[in-house]
PDB file of N, CA and C in Angstrom:
ATOM      1  N   UNK A 117     140.569  78.083 106.645  1.00 72.00           N
ATOM      2  CA  UNK A 117     140.005  79.575 106.143  1.00 72.00           C
ATOM      3  C   UNK A 117     141.139  80.230 106.448  1.00 72.00           C
ATOM      4  N   UNK A 118     141.309  80.965 105.375  1.00 77.00           N
ATOM      5  CA  UNK A 118     142.123  81.708 105.606  1.00 77.00           C
ATOM      6  C   UNK A 118     141.522  83.257 106.312  1.00 77.00           C
ATOM      7  N   UNK A 119     142.943  83.914 107.200  1.00 84.00           N
ATOM      8  CA  UNK A 119     142.313  84.825 107.935  1.00 84.00           C
ATOM      9  C   UNK A 119     141.309  86.105 107.177  1.00 84.00           C
ATOM     10  N   UNK A 120     141.877  86.233 106.315  1.00 81.00           N
ATOM     11  CA  UNK A 120     140.871  87.275 105.019  1.00 81.00           C
ATOM     12  C   UNK A 120     139.556  86.552 104.730  1.00 81.00           C
ATOM     13  N   UNK A 121     139.509  85.410 104.404  1.00 77.00           N
ATOM     14  CA  UNK A 121     138.355  84.680 104.178  1.00 77.00           C
ATOM     15  C   UNK A 121     137.692  84.622 105.508  1.00 77.00           C
ATOM     16  N   UNK A 122     138.038  84.466 106.660  1.00 79.00           N
ATOM     17  CA  UNK A 122     137.114  84.937 107.811  1.00 79.00           C
ATOM     18  C   UNK A 122     136.813  85.882 108.000  1.00 79.00           C
ATOM     19  N   UNK A 123     137.552  87.292 107.468  1.00 83.00           N
ATOM     20  CA  UNK A 123     136.889  88.520 107.299  1.00 83.00           C
ATOM     21  C   UNK A 123     135.742  88.780 106.875  1.00 83.00           C
ATOM     22  N   UNK A 124     135.888  88.383 105.697  1.00 82.00           N
ATOM     23  CA  UNK A 124     135.098  88.583 104.498  1.00 82.00           C
ATOM     24  C   UNK A 124     133.389  87.973 104.893  1.00 82.00           C
ATOM     25  N   UNK A 125     133.561  86.657 105.702  1.00 83.00           N
ATOM     26  CA  UNK A 125     132.545  86.121 105.701  1.00 83.00           C
ATOM     27  C   UNK A 125     131.762  86.769 107.381  1.00 83.00           C
ATOM     28  N   UNK A 126     132.766  87.032 108.208  1.00 84.00           N
ATOM     29  CA  UNK A 126     132.067  87.548 109.597  1.00 84.00           C
ATOM     30  C   UNK A 126     131.172  88.932 108.869  1.00 84.00           C
ATOM     31  N   UNK A 127     131.930  89.556 108.005  1.00 86.00           N
ATOM     32  CA  UNK A 127     131.593  91.208 107.544  1.00 86.00           C
ATOM     33  C   UNK A 127     129.749  90.310 107.164  1.00 86.00           C
ATOM     34  N   UNK A 128     129.643  89.382 106.356  1.00 86.00           N
ATOM     35  CA  UNK A 128     128.140  89.109 106.069  1.00 86.00           C
ATOM     36  C   UNK A 128     127.449  88.394 106.798  1.00 86.00           C
ATOM     37  N   UNK A 129     128.153  87.813 107.850  1.00 87.00           N
ATOM     38  CA  UNK A 129     127.157  87.106 108.920  1.00 87.00           C
ATOM     39  C   UNK A 129     126.416  88.428 109.979  1.00 87.00           C
ATOM     40  N   UNK A 130     127.573  89.670 109.861  1.00 88.00           N
ATOM     41  CA  UNK A 130     127.050  90.671 110.663  1.00 88.00           C
ATOM     42  C   UNK A 130     125.753  91.621 110.651  1.00 88.00           C
ATOM     43  N   UNK A 131     126.116  91.356 108.590  1.00 90.00           N
ATOM     44  CA  UNK A 131     124.792  92.451 108.201  1.00 90.00           C
ATOM     45  C   UNK A 131     123.527  91.068 108.539  1.00 90.00           C
ATOM     46  N   UNK A 132     123.839  90.266 108.093  1.00 89.00           N
ATOM     47  CA  UNK A 132     122.697  89.412 108.352  1.00 89.00           C
ATOM     48  C   UNK A 132     122.015  88.660 109.996  1.00 89.00           C
ATOM     49  N   UNK A 133     122.802  89.769 110.799  1.00 90.00           N
ATOM     50  CA  UNK A 133     122.179  89.826 111.882  1.00 90.00           C
ATOM     51  C   UNK A 133     121.143  90.684 112.478  1.00 90.00           C
ATOM     52  N   UNK A 134     120.670  91.584 111.752  1.00 94.00           N
ATOM     53  CA  UNK A 134     119.927  92.526 111.694  1.00 94.00           C
ATOM     54  C   UNK A 134     118.573  91.618 111.100  1.00 94.00           C
ATOM     55  N   UNK A 135     117.143  91.412 111.901  1.00 94.00           N
ATOM     56  CA  UNK A 135     116.183  90.971 111.218  1.00 94.00           C
ATOM     57  C   UNK A 135     115.732  91.664 110.199  1.00 94.00           C
ATOM     58  N   UNK A 136     115.602  92.936 109.822  1.00 95.00           N
ATOM     59  CA  UNK A 136     115.031  93.640 108.719  1.00 95.00           C
ATOM     60  C   UNK A 136     116.461  93.150 107.389  1.00 95.00           C
ATOM     61  N   UNK A 137     117.468  93.554 107.674  1.00 95.00           N
ATOM     62  CA  UNK A 137     118.294  92.798 106.585  1.00 95.00           C
ATOM     63  C   UNK A 137     118.182  91.538 106.498  1.00 95.00           C
ATOM     64  N   UNK A 138     117.792  90.225 107.065  1.00 94.00           N
ATOM     65  CA  UNK A 138     117.447  89.154 107.152  1.00 94.00           C
ATOM     66  C   UNK A 138     117.014  88.673 105.986  1.00 94.00           C
ATOM     67  N   UNK A 139     115.370  89.748 106.430  1.00 95.00           N
ATOM     68  CA  UNK A 139     114.403  89.486 105.713  1.00 95.00           C
ATOM     69  C   UNK A 139     114.300  90.246 104.472  1.00 95.00           C
ATOM     70  N   UNK A 140     115.227  90.936 104.190  1.00 96.00           N
ATOM     71  CA  UNK A 140     115.278  92.027 102.932  1.00 96.00           C
ATOM     72  C   UNK A 140     116.268  91.100 101.798  1.00 96.00           C
ATOM     73  N   UNK A 141     117.236  90.485 102.196  1.00 94.00           N
ATOM     74  CA  UNK A 141     118.042  89.240 101.667  1.00 94.00           C
ATOM     75  C   UNK A 141     116.951  88.209 100.933  1.00 94.00           C
ATOM     76  N   UNK A 142     116.108  87.810 102.258  1.00 93.00           N
ATOM     77  CA  UNK A 142     115.263  86.601 101.668  1.00 93.00           C
ATOM     78  C   UNK A 142     114.371  86.900 100.728  1.00 93.00           C
ATOM     79  N   UNK A 143     113.614  87.829 100.743  1.00 93.00           N
ATOM     80  CA  UNK A 143     112.697  88.516  99.827  1.00 93.00           C
ATOM     81  C   UNK A 143     113.611  88.797  97.817  1.00 93.00           C
ATOM     82  N   UNK A 144     115.061  89.088  97.959  1.00 94.00           N
ATOM     83  CA  UNK A 144     115.440  89.575  96.724  1.00 94.00           C
ATOM     84  C   UNK A 144     115.967  88.197  96.667  1.00 94.00           C
ATOM     85  N   UNK A 145     116.068  87.250  97.823  1.00 91.00           N
ATOM     86  CA  UNK A 145     117.009  85.410  96.940  1.00 91.00           C
ATOM     87  C   UNK A 145     115.972  85.073  96.453  1.00 91.00           C
ATOM     88  N   UNK A 146     114.220  85.404  96.696  1.00 91.00           N
ATOM     89  CA  UNK A 146     113.048  84.910  96.609  1.00 91.00           C
ATOM     90  C   UNK A 146     112.845  84.799  94.878  1.00 91.00           C
ATOM     91  N   UNK A 147     113.471  85.738  94.025  1.00 84.00           N
ATOM     92  CA  UNK A 147     113.067  85.903  93.075  1.00 84.00           C
ATOM     93  C   UNK A 147     114.248  85.203  92.178  1.00 84.00           C
ATOM     94  N   UNK A 148     114.954  84.548  92.374  1.00 77.00           N
ATOM     95  CA  UNK A 148     115.319  83.165  92.056  1.00 77.00           C
ATOM     96  C   UNK A 148     116.246  83.584  90.667  1.00 77.00           C
ATOM     97  N   UNK A 149     117.227  84.596  90.794  1.00 74.00           N
ATOM     98  CA  UNK A 149     118.006  85.369  90.077  1.00 74.00           C
ATOM     99  C   UNK A 149     117.751  86.766  89.443  1.00 74.00           C
ATOM    100  N   UNK A 150     116.539  86.975  89.502  1.00 87.00           N
ATOM    101  CA  UNK A 150     115.827  88.118  88.730  1.00 87.00           C
ATOM    102  C   UNK A 150     116.356  89.300  89.783  1.00 87.00           C
ATOM    103  N   UNK A 151     116.128  90.354  89.420  1.00 90.00           N
ATOM    104  CA  UNK A 151     116.432  91.728  90.342  1.00 90.00           C
ATOM    105  C   UNK A 151     114.948  91.708  90.576  1.00 90.00           C
ATOM    106  N   UNK A 152     115.118  92.738  91.540  1.00 92.00           N
ATOM    107  CA  UNK A 152     113.723  93.133  92.750  1.00 92.00           C
ATOM    108  C   UNK A 152     114.047  94.757  92.829  1.00 92.00           C
ATOM    109  N   UNK A 153     112.888  95.560  92.536  1.00 90.00           N
ATOM    110  CA  UNK A 153     112.985  97.332  92.431  1.00 90.00           C
ATOM    111  C   UNK A 153     112.797  97.189  94.156  1.00 90.00           C
ATOM    112  N   UNK A 154     113.256  98.535  94.576  1.00 89.00           N
ATOM    113  CA  UNK A 154     113.433  98.735  96.004  1.00 89.00           C
ATOM    114  C   UNK A 154     111.707  99.330  96.016  1.00 89.00           C
ATOM    115  N   UNK A 155     111.052  99.751  95.335  1.00 87.00           N
ATOM    116  CA  UNK A 155     109.653 100.016  95.262  1.00 87.00           C
ATOM    117  C   UNK A 155     108.614  99.072  95.586  1.00 87.00           C
ATOM    118  N   UNK A 156     109.403  97.688  95.487  1.00 89.00           N
ATOM    119  CA  UNK A 156     108.601  96.180  95.941  1.00 89.00           C
ATOM    120  C   UNK A 156     108.630  95.931  97.135  1.00 89.00           C
ATOM    121  N   UNK A 157     110.659  96.487  97.449  1.00 91.00           N
ATOM    122  CA  UNK A 157     110.511  95.779  98.904  1.00 91.00           C
ATOM    123  C   UNK A 157     109.513  97.119  99.905  1.00 91.00           C
ATOM    124  N   UNK A 158     109.540  97.922  99.906  1.00 91.00           N
ATOM    125  CA  UNK A 158     109.045  98.968 101.196  1.00 91.00           C
ATOM    126  C   UNK A 158     107.651  98.603 101.193  1.00 91.00           C
ATOM    127  N   UNK A 159     107.183  98.041 100.594  1.00 89.00           N
ATOM    128  CA  UNK A 159     105.423  97.664 101.029  1.00 89.00           C
ATOM    129  C   UNK A 159     105.414  96.558 101.877  1.00 89.00           C
ATOM    130  N   UNK A 160     106.577  95.707 102.113  1.00 91.00           N
ATOM    131  CA  UNK A 160     106.658  94.243 103.148  1.00 91.00           C
ATOM    132  C   UNK A 160     106.931  94.876 104.609  1.00 91.00           C
ATOM    133  N   UNK A 161     107.674  96.122 105.152  1.00 93.00           N
ATOM    134  CA  UNK A 161     108.349  96.977 106.435  1.00 93.00           C
ATOM    135  C   UNK A 161     107.472  97.609 106.236  1.00 93.00           C
ATOM    136  N   UNK A 162     107.357  98.265 107.943  1.00 93.00           N
ATOM    137  CA  UNK A 162     107.053  99.301 108.176  1.00 93.00           C
ATOM    138  C   UNK A 162     107.731 100.089 108.612  1.00 93.00           C
ATOM    139  N   UNK A 163     108.821 100.133 108.160  1.00 93.00           N
ATOM    140  CA  UNK A 163     110.138 101.064 108.738  1.00 93.00           C
ATOM    141  C   UNK A 163     110.196 101.875 106.895  1.00 93.00           C
ATOM    142  N   UNK A 164     110.590 103.141 107.412  1.00 92.00           N
ATOM    143  CA  UNK A 164     110.327 104.244 106.492  1.00 92.00           C
ATOM    144  C   UNK A 164     111.867 103.809 105.521  1.00 92.00           C
ATOM    145  N   UNK A 165     111.418 104.678 104.088  1.00 91.00           N
ATOM    146  CA  UNK A 165     112.143 104.623 102.976  1.00 91.00           C
ATOM    147  C   UNK A 165     113.695 104.437 103.320  1.00 91.00           C
ATOM    148  N   UNK A 166     114.110 105.933 103.818  1.00 93.00           N
ATOM    149  CA  UNK A 166     115.766 106.141 104.390  1.00 93.00           C
ATOM    150  C   UNK A 166     116.501 104.775 105.239  1.00 93.00           C
ATOM    151  N   UNK A 167     115.171 104.531 105.934  1.00 94.00           N
ATOM    152  CA  UNK A 167     115.757 103.208 106.685  1.00 94.00           C
ATOM    153  C   UNK A 167     115.658 102.024 106.014  1.00 94.00           C
ATOM    154  N   UNK A 168     115.144 101.877 104.993  1.00 94.00           N
ATOM    155  CA  UNK A 168     115.068 100.719 104.362  1.00 94.00           C
ATOM    156  C   UNK A 168     116.758 100.980 103.434  1.00 94.00           C
ATOM    157  N   UNK A 169     116.254 102.153 102.979  1.00 93.00           N
ATOM    158  CA  UNK A 169     117.536 102.241 102.548  1.00 93.00           C
ATOM    159  C   UNK A 169     119.028 101.839 102.944  1.00 93.00           C
ATOM    160  N   UNK A 170     119.068 102.298 104.250  1.00 95.00           N
ATOM    161  CA  UNK A 170     120.436 102.152 105.164  1.00 95.00           C
ATOM    162  C   UNK A 170     120.324 100.410 104.926  1.00 95.00           C
ATOM    163  N   UNK A 171     119.702  99.682 105.486  1.00 95.00           N
ATOM    164  CA  UNK A 171     119.616  98.044 105.731  1.00 95.00           C
ATOM    165  C   UNK A 171     120.251  97.711 104.251  1.00 95.00           C
ATOM    166  N   UNK A 172     119.748  98.024 103.128  1.00 95.00           N
ATOM    167  CA  UNK A 172     120.106  97.856 102.128  1.00 95.00           C
ATOM    168  C   UNK A 172     121.699  97.813 101.510  1.00 95.00           C
ATOM    169  N   UNK A 173     122.267  99.133 102.280  1.00 95.00           N
ATOM    170  CA  UNK A 173     123.608  99.912 102.138  1.00 95.00           C
ATOM    171  C   UNK A 173     123.899  98.400 102.608  1.00 95.00           C
ATOM    172  N   UNK A 174     124.062  98.416 104.194  1.00 96.00           N
ATOM    173  CA  UNK A 174     124.253  97.240 104.735  1.00 96.00           C
ATOM    174  C   UNK A 174     124.709  96.270 103.999  1.00 96.00           C
ATOM    175  N   UNK A 175     123.612  95.519 103.553  1.00 95.00           N
ATOM    176  CA  UNK A 175     123.906  94.263 102.602  1.00 95.00           C
ATOM    177  C   UNK A 175     124.822  94.490 101.020  1.00 95.00           C
ATOM    178  N   UNK A 176     124.620  95.384 100.315  1.00 95.00           N
ATOM    179  CA  UNK A 176     125.695  95.541  99.358  1.00 95.00           C
ATOM    180  C   UNK A 176     127.052  95.821 100.125  1.00 95.00           C
ATOM    181  N   UNK A 177     127.296  96.431 101.012  1.00 94.00           N
ATOM    182  CA  UNK A 177     128.658  96.396 101.397  1.00 94.00           C
ATOM    183  C   UNK A 177     129.486  95.286 101.798  1.00 94.00           C
ATOM    184  N   UNK A 178     128.085  94.189 102.576  1.00 92.00           N
ATOM    185  CA  UNK A 178     128.743  93.363 102.811  1.00 92.00           C
ATOM    186  C   UNK A 178     129.208  92.238 102.255  1.00 92.00           C
ATOM    187  N   UNK A 179     128.493  92.583 100.400  1.00 92.00           N
ATOM    188  CA  UNK A 179     128.753  92.034  99.179  1.00 92.00           C
ATOM    189  C   UNK A 179     128.082  90.880  98.907  1.00 92.00           C
ATOM    190  N   UNK A 180     127.339  91.036  99.649  1.00 93.00           N
ATOM    191  CA  UNK A 180     125.402  89.868  99.786  1.00 93.00           C
ATOM    192  C   UNK A 180     124.754  90.167  98.487  1.00 93.00           C
ATOM    193  N   UNK A 181     124.519  91.735  98.074  1.00 94.00           N
ATOM    194  CA  UNK A 181     123.372  91.610  97.020  1.00 94.00           C
ATOM    195  C   UNK A 181     124.187  93.205  96.079  1.00 94.00           C
ATOM    196  N   UNK A 182     123.810  93.322  94.756  1.00 93.00           N
ATOM    197  CA  UNK A 182     124.120  94.552  94.497  1.00 93.00           C
ATOM    198  C   UNK A 182     123.231  95.419  93.665  1.00 93.00           C
ATOM    199  N   UNK A 183     123.336  96.864  93.595  1.00 92.00           N
ATOM    200  CA  UNK A 183     122.158  97.526  92.920  1.00 92.00           C
ATOM    201  C   UNK A 183     122.567  98.055  91.975  1.00 92.00           C
ATOM    202  N   UNK A 184     121.426  98.440  90.847  1.00 92.00           N
ATOM    203  CA  UNK A 184     121.811  99.136  89.823  1.00 92.00           C
ATOM    204  C   UNK A 184     121.055 100.085  90.057  1.00 92.00           C
ATOM    205  N   UNK A 185     121.587 101.394  89.885  1.00 92.00           N
ATOM    206  CA  UNK A 185     120.074 102.759  89.491  1.00 92.00           C
ATOM    207  C   UNK A 185     119.312 102.703  88.690  1.00 92.00           C
ATOM    208  N   UNK A 186     118.001 102.685  88.150  1.00 90.00           N
ATOM    209  CA  UNK A 186     117.563 103.370  86.974  1.00 90.00           C
ATOM    210  C   UNK A 186     116.396 104.627  86.987  1.00 90.00           C
ATOM    211  N   UNK A 187     116.968 105.576  86.620  1.00 88.00           N
ATOM    212  CA  UNK A 187     115.793 106.525  86.943  1.00 88.00           C
ATOM    213  C   UNK A 187     115.693 106.833  88.497  1.00 88.00           C
ATOM    214  N   UNK A 188     114.595 106.792  89.093  1.00 86.00           N
ATOM    215  CA  UNK A 188     114.456 107.091  90.828  1.00 86.00           C
ATOM    216  C   UNK A 188     114.789 106.269  91.664  1.00 86.00           C
ATOM    217  N   UNK A 189     114.801 104.703  90.823  1.00 89.00           N
ATOM    218  CA  UNK A 189     114.771 103.683  91.755  1.00 89.00           C
ATOM    219  C   UNK A 189     116.118 102.769  90.947  1.00 89.00           C
ATOM    220  N   UNK A 190     116.052 101.855  92.934  1.00 91.00           N
ATOM    221  CA  UNK A 190     117.460 100.964  92.484  1.00 91.00           C
ATOM    222  C   UNK A 190     116.991  99.471  92.480  1.00 91.00           C
ATOM    223  N   UNK A 191     117.116  98.573  91.745  1.00 93.00           N
ATOM    224  CA  UNK A 191     116.975  97.058  91.490  1.00 93.00           C
ATOM    225  C   UNK A 191     118.275  96.270  91.768  1.00 93.00           C
ATOM    226  N   UNK A 192     117.899  95.355  92.785  1.00 94.00           N
ATOM    227  CA  UNK A 192     118.715  94.631  93.962  1.00 94.00           C
ATOM    228  C   UNK A 192     118.586  93.108  93.032  1.00 94.00           C
ATOM    229  N   UNK A 193     119.943  92.560  93.343  1.00 93.00           N
ATOM    230  CA  UNK A 193     120.099  91.162  92.900  1.00 93.00           C
ATOM    231  C   UNK A 193     121.065  90.807  94.080  1.00 93.00           C
ATOM    232  N   UNK A 194     120.622  89.283  94.601  1.00 93.00           N
ATOM    233  CA  UNK A 194     121.635  88.454  95.540  1.00 93.00           C
ATOM    234  C   UNK A 194     123.106  88.405  94.426  1.00 93.00           C
ATOM    235  N   UNK A 195     123.580  88.067  95.524  1.00 91.00           N
ATOM    236  CA  UNK A 195     125.583  87.551  94.723  1.00 91.00           C
ATOM    237  C   UNK A 195     125.215  86.328  94.706  1.00 91.00           C
ATOM    238  N   UNK A 196     125.180  85.369  94.003  1.00 88.00           N
ATOM    239  CA  UNK A 196     125.170  83.917  94.368  1.00 88.00           C
ATOM    240  C   UNK A 196     126.621  83.129  95.292  1.00 88.00           C
ATOM    241  N   UNK A 197     127.391  83.660  94.525  1.00 83.00           N
ATOM    242  CA  UNK A 197     128.523  83.123  94.752  1.00 83.00           C
ATOM    243  C   UNK A 197     128.478  83.783  96.559  1.00 83.00           C
ATOM    244  N   UNK A 198     128.594  84.915  96.911  1.00 86.00           N
ATOM    245  CA  UNK A 198     128.362  85.292  98.300  1.00 86.00           C
ATOM    246  C   UNK A 198     127.506  84.298  99.230  1.00 86.00           C
ATOM    247  N   UNK A 199     125.993  84.373  98.812  1.00 80.00           N
ATOM    248  CA  UNK A 199     125.328  83.203  99.558  1.00 80.00           C
ATOM    249  C   UNK A 199     125.853  81.598  99.495  1.00 80.00           C
ATOM    250  N   UNK A 200     126.439  81.399  98.424  1.00 80.00           N
ATOM    251  CA  UNK A 200     127.514  80.158  98.369  1.00 80.00           C
ATOM    252  C   UNK A 200     128.346  79.896  99.541  1.00 80.00           C
ATOM    253  N   UNK A 201     128.939  80.797  99.615  1.00 79.00           N
ATOM    254  CA  UNK A 201     129.984  80.896 100.382  1.00 79.00           C
ATOM    255  C   UNK A 201     129.357  80.760 102.007  1.00 79.00           C
ATOM    256  N   UNK A 202     128.466  81.315 102.365  1.00 81.00           N
ATOM    257  CA  UNK A 202     127.816  81.301 103.608  1.00 81.00           C
ATOM    258  C   UNK A 202     127.348  79.990 103.852  1.00 81.00           C
ATOM    259  N   UNK A 203     126.618  79.407 102.622  1.00 79.00           N
ATOM    260  CA  UNK A 203     125.640  77.858 102.721  1.00 79.00           C
ATOM    261  C   UNK A 203     127.160  77.121 102.760  1.00 79.00           C
ATOM    262  N   UNK A 204     127.814  77.106 102.396  1.00 78.00           N
ATOM    263  CA  UNK A 204     128.937  76.154 102.202  1.00 78.00           C
ATOM    264  C   UNK A 204     129.538  76.191 103.445  1.00 78.00           C
ATOM    265  N   UNK A 205     130.057  77.310 104.261  1.00 74.00           N
ATOM    266  CA  UNK A 205     130.365  77.167 106.066  1.00 74.00           C
ATOM    267  C   UNK A 205     129.318  76.358 106.664  1.00 74.00           C
ATOM    268  N   UNK A 206     128.340  76.996 106.670  1.00 77.00           N
ATOM    269  CA  UNK A 206     126.976  76.277 107.329  1.00 77.00           C
ATOM    270  C   UNK A 206     126.660  74.960 107.436  1.00 77.00           C
ATOM    271  N   UNK A 207     126.960  74.601 106.372  1.00 77.00           N
ATOM    272  CA  UNK A 207     126.696  72.927 106.058  1.00 77.00           C
ATOM    273  C   UNK A 207     127.417  72.273 106.337  1.00 77.00           C
ATOM    274  N   UNK A 208     127.615  71.628 107.757  1.00 59.00           N
ATOM    275  CA  UNK A 208     128.220  70.643 107.873  1.00 59.00           C
ATOM    276  C   UNK A 208     128.546  69.350 107.897  1.00 59.00           C
ATOM    277  N   UNK A 209     127.758  68.980 106.847  1.00 54.00           N
ATOM    278  CA  UNK A 209     128.116  67.843 106.265  1.00 54.00           C
ATOM    279  C   UNK A 209     129.358  68.133 104.915  1.00 54.00           C
ATOM    280  N   UNK A 210     129.681  69.130 104.780  1.00 54.00           N
ATOM    281  CA  UNK A 210     130.393  69.676 103.766  1.00 54.00           C
ATOM    282  C   UNK A 210     131.805  70.163 104.143  1.00 54.00           C
ATOM    283  N   UNK A 211     132.004  69.872 105.640  1.00 56.00           N
ATOM    284  CA  UNK A 211     133.160  69.996 106.477  1.00 56.00           C
ATOM    285  C   UNK A 211     133.849  69.021 106.764  1.00 56.00           C
ATOM    286  N   UNK A 212     135.050  68.834 106.679  1.00 57.00           N
ATOM    287  CA  UNK A 212     136.073  67.599 107.192  1.00 57.00           C
ATOM    288  C   UNK A 212     135.640  67.388 108.216  1.00 57.00           C
ATOM    289  N   UNK A 213     135.512  66.048 108.889  1.00 56.00           N
ATOM    290  CA  UNK A 213     135.379  65.612 110.304  1.00 56.00           C
ATOM    291  C   UNK A 213     136.924  66.217 111.016  1.00 56.00           C
ATOM    292  N   UNK A 214     137.020  66.170 111.824  1.00 55.00           N
ATOM    293  CA  UNK A 214     137.614  66.522 112.766  1.00 55.00           C
ATOM    294  C   UNK A 214     138.409  65.267 113.502  1.00 55.00           C
ATOM    295  N   UNK A 215     139.648  65.185 113.108  1.00 48.00           N
ATOM    296  CA  UNK A 215     140.163  64.078 113.991  1.00 48.00           C
ATOM    297  C   UNK A 215     140.265  64.084 115.662  1.00 48.00           C
ATOM    298  N   UNK A 216     139.818  63.170 115.816  1.00 47.00           N
ATOM    299  CA  UNK A 216     140.202  63.075 117.461  1.00 47.00           C
ATOM    300  C   UNK A 216     141.510  62.146 117.896  1.00 47.00           C
ATOM    301  N   UNK A 217     141.874  62.880 118.851  1.00 51.00           N
ATOM    302  CA  UNK A 217     143.641  62.368 119.553  1.00 51.00           C
ATOM    303  C   UNK A 217     143.037  60.992 119.746  1.00 51.00           C
ATOM    304  N   UNK A 218     144.210  60.641 119.856  1.00 51.00           N
ATOM    305  CA  UNK A 218     144.094  58.470 119.936  1.00 51.00           C
ATOM    306  C   UNK A 218     144.533  58.647 121.372  1.00 51.00           C
TER     307      UNK A 218
END
């Protein structure tokens, strides 16, 4: 893994280190490739709308989701390639085995 790739992945994991952001990503990803309105996400949380917006911005900045504003609402969807990269790194069976010294 290159230093650049490691930096991108670290930013993604850092974004997911917060329980609210992890839940937000889970709710957005559960739409199976479809988008979700922020108005539908707000009801699942006790945090204020500005706080949820901040968490969504962190996920956007990490490249995990995209957002599109329509009128007064923003619609979010996951970035499949970003989730795939995280998944591949976490899938131990996809890693090449380390060679042990003889």
